[in-house]
Amino acid sequence: MRHGPVVPRVESALRAMLGKGRWRPGERLPNEVALAAELGVGRSSVREAVRLLAHDGLVEVRHGSGTYAARPPAPAGEGDMRRLLRRARLREVYEVRRALEVEAARLAAGRIRPEDIGRLRDHLALREKRTGGDPAAFVDADLAFHRTVVELSGNAVLLGLFTSVLPVLREALVEMVSHEPALPDVSCAHAELLDGLARGDADTAIAATVSHLEAVMELFDGDGDGGSGNDDGSGSSSDSDTSELEGDNSEKEVAAP
């Protein structure tokens, strides 16, 4: 695939196949190996795309049996409503992040040691390396960076709170990276946060954290125009589904959250 993350393209192609009735409700889909071969992608990309379709109620995953078509894709209006509800949930997640991570950045700036900077640089380098690739792998690298910042705050209660919300946070961020093609590039804010921490500059660290989180939160306050890329796939079955996957939707690579 030539442009952008693989998983959203796989999801779009499978959504289009379901929409055109390639599999009737209750009919079993081909297994991961067959779908991966047909679409020219890895099995992990198919697995993640199927998970997203199951989340939207389009397929049913029956463990030990397979994946089955649940119902035809929802009309555009219903898809828009799902996207609005998803963004409302994401805003709540980011409000929690802001409450925890701003204070963590302030404390870490005053308590960080020189040897800690290398750990943060390694996490940030891995995050950059995974940008535009598998959403789950990218989110894991991103959260490793942010969890380390919270850890370096030296506040065990703050770290405990952040760790307790990590499962919900990870799920929400994977969903966001997979579904939102218009995410802002906040790589610079991450670099500024690292720079502020390295210099022991709490004001810079706080400003970078706020900038990073609020840049994404602004997306949730918008009218939703940027989220149309994955709620409607179009294409034909079999070979033309694969060509759609490779030929259009030349969206830019995601560089958030």
Tab-separated table of C-alpha atoms in Angstrom:
chain	number	residue	atom	x	y	z
A	1	MET	CA	0.000	0.000	0.000
A	2	ARG	CA	1.423	3.272	-1.080
A	3	HIS	CA	0.127	5.926	1.297
A	4	GLY	CA	-0.952	6.191	4.928
A	5	PRO	CA	-1.590	3.592	7.626
A	6	VAL	CA	-2.499	0.096	6.441
A	7	VAL	CA	-5.257	-0.779	8.916
A	8	PRO	CA	-7.709	2.003	7.899
A	9	ARG	CA	-7.369	0.900	4.266
A	10	VAL	CA	-8.047	-2.721	5.125
A	11	GLU	CA	-11.036	-1.695	7.216
A	12	SER	CA	-12.388	0.460	4.377
A	13	ALA	CA	-12.058	-2.367	1.861
A	14	LEU	CA	-13.776	-4.919	4.105
A	15	ARG	CA	-16.499	-2.392	4.923
A	16	ALA	CA	-17.084	-1.912	1.195
A	17	MET	CA	-17.294	-5.664	0.609
A	18	LEU	CA	-19.862	-5.982	3.397
A	19	GLY	CA	-21.801	-3.024	1.998
A	20	LYS	CA	-22.010	-4.638	-1.440
A	21	GLY	CA	-23.345	-7.852	0.038
A	22	ARG	CA	-20.370	-10.065	-0.620
A	23	TRP	CA	-21.221	-11.844	2.635
A	24	ARG	CA	-24.833	-12.123	3.732
A	25	PRO	CA	-25.760	-11.539	7.394
A	26	GLY	CA	-24.785	-14.651	9.295
A	27	GLU	CA	-22.354	-15.828	6.610
A	28	ARG	CA	-18.815	-16.681	7.664
A	29	LEU	CA	-15.992	-14.506	6.299
A	30	PRO	CA	-12.771	-16.085	5.023
A	31	ASN	CA	-10.133	-16.583	7.678
A	32	GLU	CA	-7.297	-14.131	8.381
A	33	VAL	CA	-4.848	-15.941	6.115
A	34	ALA	CA	-7.207	-15.855	3.120
A	35	LEU	CA	-8.173	-12.205	3.617
A	36	ALA	CA	-4.566	-11.146	4.097
A	37	ALA	CA	-3.569	-12.913	0.876
A	38	GLU	CA	-6.456	-11.371	-1.076
A	39	LEU	CA	-5.757	-7.840	0.155
A	40	GLY	CA	-1.978	-8.126	0.020
A	41	VAL	CA	-1.429	-7.205	3.679
A	42	GLY	CA	-0.262	-8.867	6.881
A	43	ARG	CA	-2.515	-10.936	9.122
A	44	SER	CA	-2.137	-8.452	11.989
A	45	SER	CA	-3.602	-5.665	9.819
A	46	VAL	CA	-6.593	-7.857	8.941
A	47	ARG	CA	-7.035	-8.782	12.611
A	48	GLU	CA	-7.071	-5.132	13.718
A	49	ALA	CA	-9.452	-4.116	10.892
A	50	VAL	CA	-11.859	-6.922	11.852
A	51	ARG	CA	-11.706	-5.763	15.483
A	52	LEU	CA	-12.746	-2.262	14.401
A	53	LEU	CA	-15.591	-3.610	12.267
A	54	ALA	CA	-16.760	-5.731	15.202
A	55	HIS	CA	-16.696	-2.617	17.402
A	56	ASP	CA	-19.076	-0.955	14.914
A	57	GLY	CA	-21.341	-4.011	14.906
A	58	LEU	CA	-20.694	-4.942	11.285
A	59	VAL	CA	-19.176	-8.347	12.001
A	60	GLU	CA	-19.415	-10.809	14.876
A	61	VAL	CA	-16.280	-12.584	16.055
A	62	ARG	CA	-17.100	-16.007	17.488
A	63	HIS	CA	-14.033	-17.421	19.187
A	64	GLY	CA	-13.234	-20.890	17.942
A	65	SER	CA	-15.630	-20.523	15.030
A	66	GLY	CA	-14.690	-17.496	12.953
A	67	THR	CA	-15.930	-14.067	11.888
A	68	TYR	CA	-19.462	-13.611	10.573
A	69	ALA	CA	-21.238	-10.755	8.791
A	70	ALA	CA	-23.585	-9.183	11.333
A	71	ARG	CA	-25.609	-6.703	9.298
A	72	PRO	CA	-25.222	-4.314	6.380
A	73	PRO	CA	-23.176	-1.131	7.019
A	74	ALA	CA	-25.189	1.602	8.682
A	75	PRO	CA	-26.512	4.560	6.683
A	76	ALA	CA	-24.290	7.628	6.589
A	77	GLY	CA	-26.345	9.409	9.241
A	78	GLU	CA	-25.918	6.577	11.710
A	79	GLY	CA	-22.200	6.418	10.931
A	80	ASP	CA	-21.950	10.139	11.672
A	81	MET	CA	-23.679	9.588	15.010
A	82	ARG	CA	-21.234	6.820	15.911
A	83	ARG	CA	-18.362	9.151	15.074
A	84	LEU	CA	-19.828	11.923	17.250
A	85	LEU	CA	-20.229	9.520	20.179
A	86	ARG	CA	-16.684	8.242	19.689
A	87	ARG	CA	-15.342	11.795	19.743
A	88	ALA	CA	-17.333	12.633	22.875
A	89	ARG	CA	-15.716	9.664	24.636
A	90	LEU	CA	-12.281	10.665	23.381
A	91	ARG	CA	-12.746	14.182	24.737
A	92	GLU	CA	-13.386	12.734	28.202
A	93	VAL	CA	-10.233	10.621	27.899
A	94	TYR	CA	-8.195	13.677	26.948
A	95	GLU	CA	-9.634	15.703	29.811
A	96	VAL	CA	-8.305	13.021	32.172
A	97	ARG	CA	-4.945	13.053	30.380
A	98	ARG	CA	-4.694	16.810	30.771
A	99	ALA	CA	-5.472	16.628	34.478
A	100	LEU	CA	-2.787	14.008	35.106
A	101	GLU	CA	-0.052	14.808	32.585
A	102	VAL	CA	0.208	18.565	33.109
A	103	GLU	CA	0.997	18.069	36.787
A	104	ALA	CA	3.308	15.182	35.939
A	105	ALA	CA	5.276	17.400	33.542
A	106	ARG	CA	5.609	20.121	36.191
A	107	LEU	CA	6.917	17.709	38.801
A	108	ALA	CA	9.172	15.784	36.416
A	109	ALA	CA	10.913	18.973	35.311
A	110	GLY	CA	12.118	19.518	38.856
A	111	ARG	CA	13.028	15.910	39.645
A	112	ILE	CA	14.412	14.429	36.420
A	113	ARG	CA	17.994	13.130	36.408
A	114	PRO	CA	20.448	13.284	33.492
A	115	GLU	CA	20.279	9.504	33.010
A	116	ASP	CA	16.489	9.718	32.621
A	117	ILE	CA	16.756	11.854	29.483
A	118	GLY	CA	18.166	8.924	27.501
A	119	ARG	CA	15.126	6.786	28.311
A	120	LEU	CA	12.792	9.493	27.107
A	121	ARG	CA	14.809	9.997	23.911
A	122	ASP	CA	14.599	6.257	23.193
A	123	HIS	CA	10.832	6.226	23.700
A	124	LEU	CA	10.399	9.268	21.490
A	125	ALA	CA	12.592	7.780	18.749
A	126	LEU	CA	10.483	4.605	18.748
A	127	ARG	CA	7.305	6.685	18.605
A	128	GLU	CA	8.602	8.531	15.533
A	129	LYS	CA	9.664	5.256	13.912
A	130	ARG	CA	6.170	3.812	14.294
A	131	THR	CA	4.364	6.906	13.017
A	132	GLY	CA	2.111	6.017	10.098
A	133	GLY	CA	2.321	2.281	10.749
A	134	ASP	CA	0.206	-0.085	12.800
A	135	PRO	CA	-2.026	2.052	15.095
A	136	ALA	CA	-1.683	-0.236	18.120
A	137	ALA	CA	2.123	-0.344	17.869
A	138	PHE	CA	2.253	3.440	17.504
A	139	VAL	CA	-0.023	4.015	20.506
A	140	ASP	CA	2.055	1.640	22.638
A	141	ALA	CA	5.215	3.625	21.838
A	142	ASP	CA	3.441	6.922	22.499
A	143	LEU	CA	2.065	5.791	25.851
A	144	ALA	CA	5.442	4.398	26.909
A	145	PHE	CA	6.871	7.903	26.478
A	146	HIS	CA	4.072	9.566	28.455
A	147	ARG	CA	4.038	6.947	31.199
A	148	THR	CA	7.764	7.504	31.693
A	149	VAL	CA	7.151	11.234	32.114
A	150	VAL	CA	4.536	10.461	34.780
A	151	GLU	CA	6.930	8.006	36.433
A	152	LEU	CA	9.652	10.668	36.513
A	153	SER	CA	7.302	12.984	38.393
A	154	GLY	CA	8.278	10.980	41.467
A	155	ASN	CA	4.668	10.923	42.646
A	156	ALA	CA	3.509	7.341	43.256
A	157	VAL	CA	-0.167	8.316	43.533
A	158	LEU	CA	-0.063	10.170	40.224
A	159	LEU	CA	1.636	7.192	38.580
A	160	GLY	CA	-0.944	4.844	40.067
A	161	LEU	CA	-3.802	6.931	38.697
A	162	PHE	CA	-2.218	7.087	35.243
A	163	THR	CA	-1.515	3.348	35.220
A	164	SER	CA	-5.089	2.565	36.277
A	165	VAL	CA	-6.527	4.395	33.250
A	166	LEU	CA	-3.976	3.030	30.761
A	167	PRO	CA	-6.194	0.188	29.419
A	168	VAL	CA	-9.071	2.582	28.663
A	169	LEU	CA	-6.647	5.177	27.339
A	170	ARG	CA	-4.922	2.704	25.025
A	171	GLU	CA	-8.192	1.396	23.592
A	172	ALA	CA	-9.465	4.922	22.950
A	173	LEU	CA	-6.220	6.061	21.308
A	174	VAL	CA	-5.987	3.023	19.009
A	175	GLU	CA	-9.546	3.718	17.944
A	176	MET	CA	-8.753	7.385	17.363
A	177	VAL	CA	-5.616	6.756	15.305
A	178	SER	CA	-7.493	4.147	13.251
A	179	HIS	CA	-10.559	6.269	12.544
A	180	GLU	CA	-9.456	9.918	12.468
A	181	PRO	CA	-7.497	10.806	9.297
A	182	ALA	CA	-7.261	14.504	10.227
A	183	LEU	CA	-5.242	14.187	13.414
A	184	PRO	CA	-2.786	17.060	13.925
A	185	ASP	CA	0.946	16.402	13.920
A	186	VAL	CA	2.041	16.928	17.521
A	187	SER	CA	5.584	15.591	17.137
A	188	CYS	CA	7.013	19.067	17.764
A	189	ALA	CA	5.117	19.346	21.051
A	190	HIS	CA	6.581	16.021	22.153
A	191	ALA	CA	10.078	17.249	21.279
A	192	GLU	CA	9.455	20.488	23.181
A	193	LEU	CA	8.278	18.526	26.214
A	194	LEU	CA	11.476	16.495	26.166
A	195	ASP	CA	13.553	19.657	25.764
A	196	GLY	CA	11.787	21.359	28.672
A	197	LEU	CA	12.326	18.358	30.910
A	198	ALA	CA	15.997	18.079	29.906
A	199	ARG	CA	16.533	21.743	30.870
A	200	GLY	CA	14.493	21.470	34.062
A	201	ASP	CA	12.133	24.109	32.654
A	202	ALA	CA	8.715	23.407	34.146
A	203	ASP	CA	6.969	26.207	32.225
A	204	THR	CA	8.134	24.837	28.868
A	205	ALA	CA	7.230	21.264	29.844
A	206	ILE	CA	3.737	22.330	30.919
A	207	ALA	CA	3.188	24.461	27.811
A	208	ALA	CA	4.262	21.604	25.523
A	209	THR	CA	1.948	19.158	27.298
A	210	VAL	CA	-1.023	21.507	27.065
A	211	SER	CA	-0.245	22.263	23.407
A	212	HIS	CA	-0.074	18.583	22.532
A	213	LEU	CA	-3.315	17.611	24.279
A	214	GLU	CA	-5.402	20.627	23.298
A	215	ALA	CA	-4.386	20.378	19.639
A	216	VAL	CA	-6.098	16.999	19.540
A	217	MET	CA	-9.018	18.109	21.733
A	218	GLU	CA	-9.832	20.861	19.221
A	219	LEU	CA	-10.599	18.108	16.728
A	220	PHE	CA	-13.401	16.843	18.960
A	221	ASP	CA	-14.947	20.326	19.133
A	222	GLY	CA	-15.073	20.666	15.341
A	223	ASP	CA	-17.928	19.845	13.007
A	224	GLY	CA	-16.551	16.383	12.208
A	225	ASP	CA	-15.563	17.016	8.610
A	226	GLY	CA	-12.195	15.345	9.111
A	227	GLY	CA	-13.633	12.016	10.169
A	228	SER	CA	-15.382	10.941	6.960
A	229	GLY	CA	-12.539	8.866	5.634
A	230	ASN	CA	-13.420	5.583	7.270
A	231	ASP	CA	-17.199	5.661	7.709
A	232	ASP	CA	-17.954	5.083	4.060
A	233	GLY	CA	-15.898	2.790	1.873
A	234	SER	CA	-16.762	2.299	-1.783
A	235	GLY	CA	-15.482	-0.291	-4.175
A	236	SER	CA	-16.377	-3.587	-5.786
A	237	SER	CA	-15.759	-7.101	-4.579
A	238	SER	CA	-12.777	-9.334	-5.220
A	239	ASP	CA	-9.998	-7.807	-7.317
A	240	SER	CA	-11.453	-4.291	-7.463
A	241	ASP	CA	-11.675	-4.179	-3.676
A	242	THR	CA	-7.919	-4.656	-3.584
A	243	SER	CA	-7.310	-2.022	-6.233
A	244	GLU	CA	-9.391	0.454	-4.242
A	245	LEU	CA	-7.192	-0.328	-1.281
A	246	GLU	CA	-4.098	0.556	-3.249
A	247	GLY	CA	-5.317	3.369	-5.433
A	248	ASP	CA	-7.233	6.047	-3.544
A	249	ASN	CA	-7.598	7.703	-0.134
A	250	SER	CA	-4.083	9.167	-0.245
A	251	GLU	CA	-4.380	10.488	3.298
A	252	LYS	CA	-1.399	11.861	5.124
A	253	GLU	CA	0.377	9.780	7.698
A	254	VAL	CA	-0.857	10.117	11.232
A	255	ALA	CA	1.599	11.667	13.669
A	256	ALA	CA	-0.497	11.857	16.819
A	257	PRO	CA	-1.744	11.428	19.567
